[in-house]
Short mmCIF file of C-alpha atoms in Angstrom, two decimals:
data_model
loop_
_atom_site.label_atom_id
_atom_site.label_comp_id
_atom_site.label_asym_id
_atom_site.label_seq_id
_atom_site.Cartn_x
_atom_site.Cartn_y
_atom_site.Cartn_z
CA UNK S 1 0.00 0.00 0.00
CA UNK S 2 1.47 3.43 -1.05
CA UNK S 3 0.95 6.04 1.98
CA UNK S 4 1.29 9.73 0.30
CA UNK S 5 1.62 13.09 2.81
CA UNK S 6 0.48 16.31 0.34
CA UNK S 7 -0.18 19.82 1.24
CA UNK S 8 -3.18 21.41 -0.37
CA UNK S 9 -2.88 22.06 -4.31
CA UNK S 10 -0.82 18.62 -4.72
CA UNK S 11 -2.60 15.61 -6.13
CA UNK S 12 -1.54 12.16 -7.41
CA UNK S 13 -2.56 10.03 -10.59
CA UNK S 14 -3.55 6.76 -10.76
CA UNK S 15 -3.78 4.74 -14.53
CA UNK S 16 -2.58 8.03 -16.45
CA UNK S 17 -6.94 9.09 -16.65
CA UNK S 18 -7.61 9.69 -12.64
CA UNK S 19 -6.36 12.60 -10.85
CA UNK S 20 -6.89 13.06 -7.18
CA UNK S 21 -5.74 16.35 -5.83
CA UNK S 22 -5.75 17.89 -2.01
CA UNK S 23 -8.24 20.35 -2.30
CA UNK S 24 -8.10 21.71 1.40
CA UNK S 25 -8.06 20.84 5.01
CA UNK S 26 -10.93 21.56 7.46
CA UNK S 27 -10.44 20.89 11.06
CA UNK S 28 -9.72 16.82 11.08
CA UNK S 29 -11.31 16.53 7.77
CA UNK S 30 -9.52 16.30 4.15
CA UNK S 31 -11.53 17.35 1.16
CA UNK S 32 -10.15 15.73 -2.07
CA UNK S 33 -11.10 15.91 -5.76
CA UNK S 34 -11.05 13.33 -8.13
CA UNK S 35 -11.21 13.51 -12.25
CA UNK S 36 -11.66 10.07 -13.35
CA UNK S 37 -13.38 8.49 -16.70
CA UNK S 38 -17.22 8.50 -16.60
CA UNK S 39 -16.54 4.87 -16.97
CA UNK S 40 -14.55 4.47 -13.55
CA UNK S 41 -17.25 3.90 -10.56
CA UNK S 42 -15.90 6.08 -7.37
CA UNK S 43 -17.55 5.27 -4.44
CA UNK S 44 -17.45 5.97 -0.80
CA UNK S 45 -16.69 3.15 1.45
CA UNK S 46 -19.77 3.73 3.53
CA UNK S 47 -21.63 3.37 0.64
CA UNK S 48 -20.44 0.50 -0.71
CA UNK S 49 -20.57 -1.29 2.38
CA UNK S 50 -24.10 -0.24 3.03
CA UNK S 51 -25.19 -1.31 -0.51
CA UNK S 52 -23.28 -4.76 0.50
CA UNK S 53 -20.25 -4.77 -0.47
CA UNK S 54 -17.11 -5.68 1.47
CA UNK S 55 -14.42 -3.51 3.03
CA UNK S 56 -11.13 -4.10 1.21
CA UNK S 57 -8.87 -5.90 3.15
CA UNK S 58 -5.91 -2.80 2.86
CA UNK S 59 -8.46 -0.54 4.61
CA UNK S 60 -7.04 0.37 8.53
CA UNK S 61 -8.94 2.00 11.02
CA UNK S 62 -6.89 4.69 12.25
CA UNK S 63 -5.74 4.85 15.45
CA UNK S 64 -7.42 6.85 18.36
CA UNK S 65 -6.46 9.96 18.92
CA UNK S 66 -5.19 10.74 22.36
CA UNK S 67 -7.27 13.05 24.42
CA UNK S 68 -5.13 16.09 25.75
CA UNK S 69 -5.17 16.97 29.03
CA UNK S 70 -4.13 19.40 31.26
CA UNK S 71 -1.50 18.31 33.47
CA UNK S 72 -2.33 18.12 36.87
CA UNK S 73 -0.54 19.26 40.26
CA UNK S 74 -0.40 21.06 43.52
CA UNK S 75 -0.47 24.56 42.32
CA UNK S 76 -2.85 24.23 39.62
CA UNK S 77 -5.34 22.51 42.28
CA UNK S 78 -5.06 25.81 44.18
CA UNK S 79 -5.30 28.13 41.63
CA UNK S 80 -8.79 26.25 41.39
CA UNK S 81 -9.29 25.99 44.80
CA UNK S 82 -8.83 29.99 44.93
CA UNK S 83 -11.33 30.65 42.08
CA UNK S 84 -13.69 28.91 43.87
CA UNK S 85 -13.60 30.61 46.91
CA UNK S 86 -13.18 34.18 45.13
CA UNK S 87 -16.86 33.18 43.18
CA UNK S 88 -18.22 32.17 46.42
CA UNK S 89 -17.52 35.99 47.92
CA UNK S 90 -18.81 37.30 45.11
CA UNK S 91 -22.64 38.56 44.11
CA UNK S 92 -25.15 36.42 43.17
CA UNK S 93 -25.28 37.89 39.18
CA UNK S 94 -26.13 35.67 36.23
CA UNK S 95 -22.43 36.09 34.94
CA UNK S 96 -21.15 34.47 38.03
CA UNK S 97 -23.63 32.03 38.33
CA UNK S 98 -22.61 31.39 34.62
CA UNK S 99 -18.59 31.48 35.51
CA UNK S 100 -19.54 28.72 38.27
CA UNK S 101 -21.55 26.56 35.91
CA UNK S 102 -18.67 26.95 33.27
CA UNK S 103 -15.54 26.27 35.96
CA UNK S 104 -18.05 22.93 37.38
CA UNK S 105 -18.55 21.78 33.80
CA UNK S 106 -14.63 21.79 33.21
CA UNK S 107 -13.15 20.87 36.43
CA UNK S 108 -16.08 18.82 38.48
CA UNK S 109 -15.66 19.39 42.05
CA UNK S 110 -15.65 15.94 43.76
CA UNK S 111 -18.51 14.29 45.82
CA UNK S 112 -18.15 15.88 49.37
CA UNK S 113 -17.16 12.84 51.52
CA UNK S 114 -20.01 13.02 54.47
CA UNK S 115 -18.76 12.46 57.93
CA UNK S 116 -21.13 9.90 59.37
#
């Protein structure tokens, strides 16, 4: 299987009648465009798989992506701690109440452990 890197603009031929160029790149998506024969079927692999056909056996599945994340320690766990506390002094408004929302959705405070 040939593997090809291109920038946008570049593009590849396959039997001297298809060309399939780089057109551009959108967030994690790649938008190509192919010029082949009338006579040359192009589909899309969900297609042809929903219309019962089989994947080809040099298709991958790509590998996940990691998930970044912030890393994690003492000082940054105060910083939060402090934000916390400096909302809690604050007044009541909508923008805090929205701030609060917005820091619980991002960093979820921990179930309080009850003393029993």
């Amino acid at each position: 299987m040939l593997c090809i890197s291109m920038k946008p603009g570049e593009y590849f031929t396959v039997g001297g009648s298809t060309v399939i160029q780089l057109d551009r790149l959108t967030g994690d998506r790649v938008h190509l465009t192919v010029n082949a024969p009338r006579e040359v079927p192009i589909l899309r692999g969900a297609v042809l798989e929903r219309n019962g056909g089989e994947r080809p056996a040099c298709v991958f599945t790509p590998p996940a992506r990691p998930v970044r994340q912030l890393p994690w320690n003492g000082e940054k766990r105060a910083a939060l701690a402090d934000l916390r506390r400096m909302l809690e002094g604050m007044e009541g408004t909508p923008e805090v109440r929205v701030l609060r929302e917005k820091l619980d959705l991002i960093f979820p405070q921990p179930p309080e452990s009850g003393g029993e």
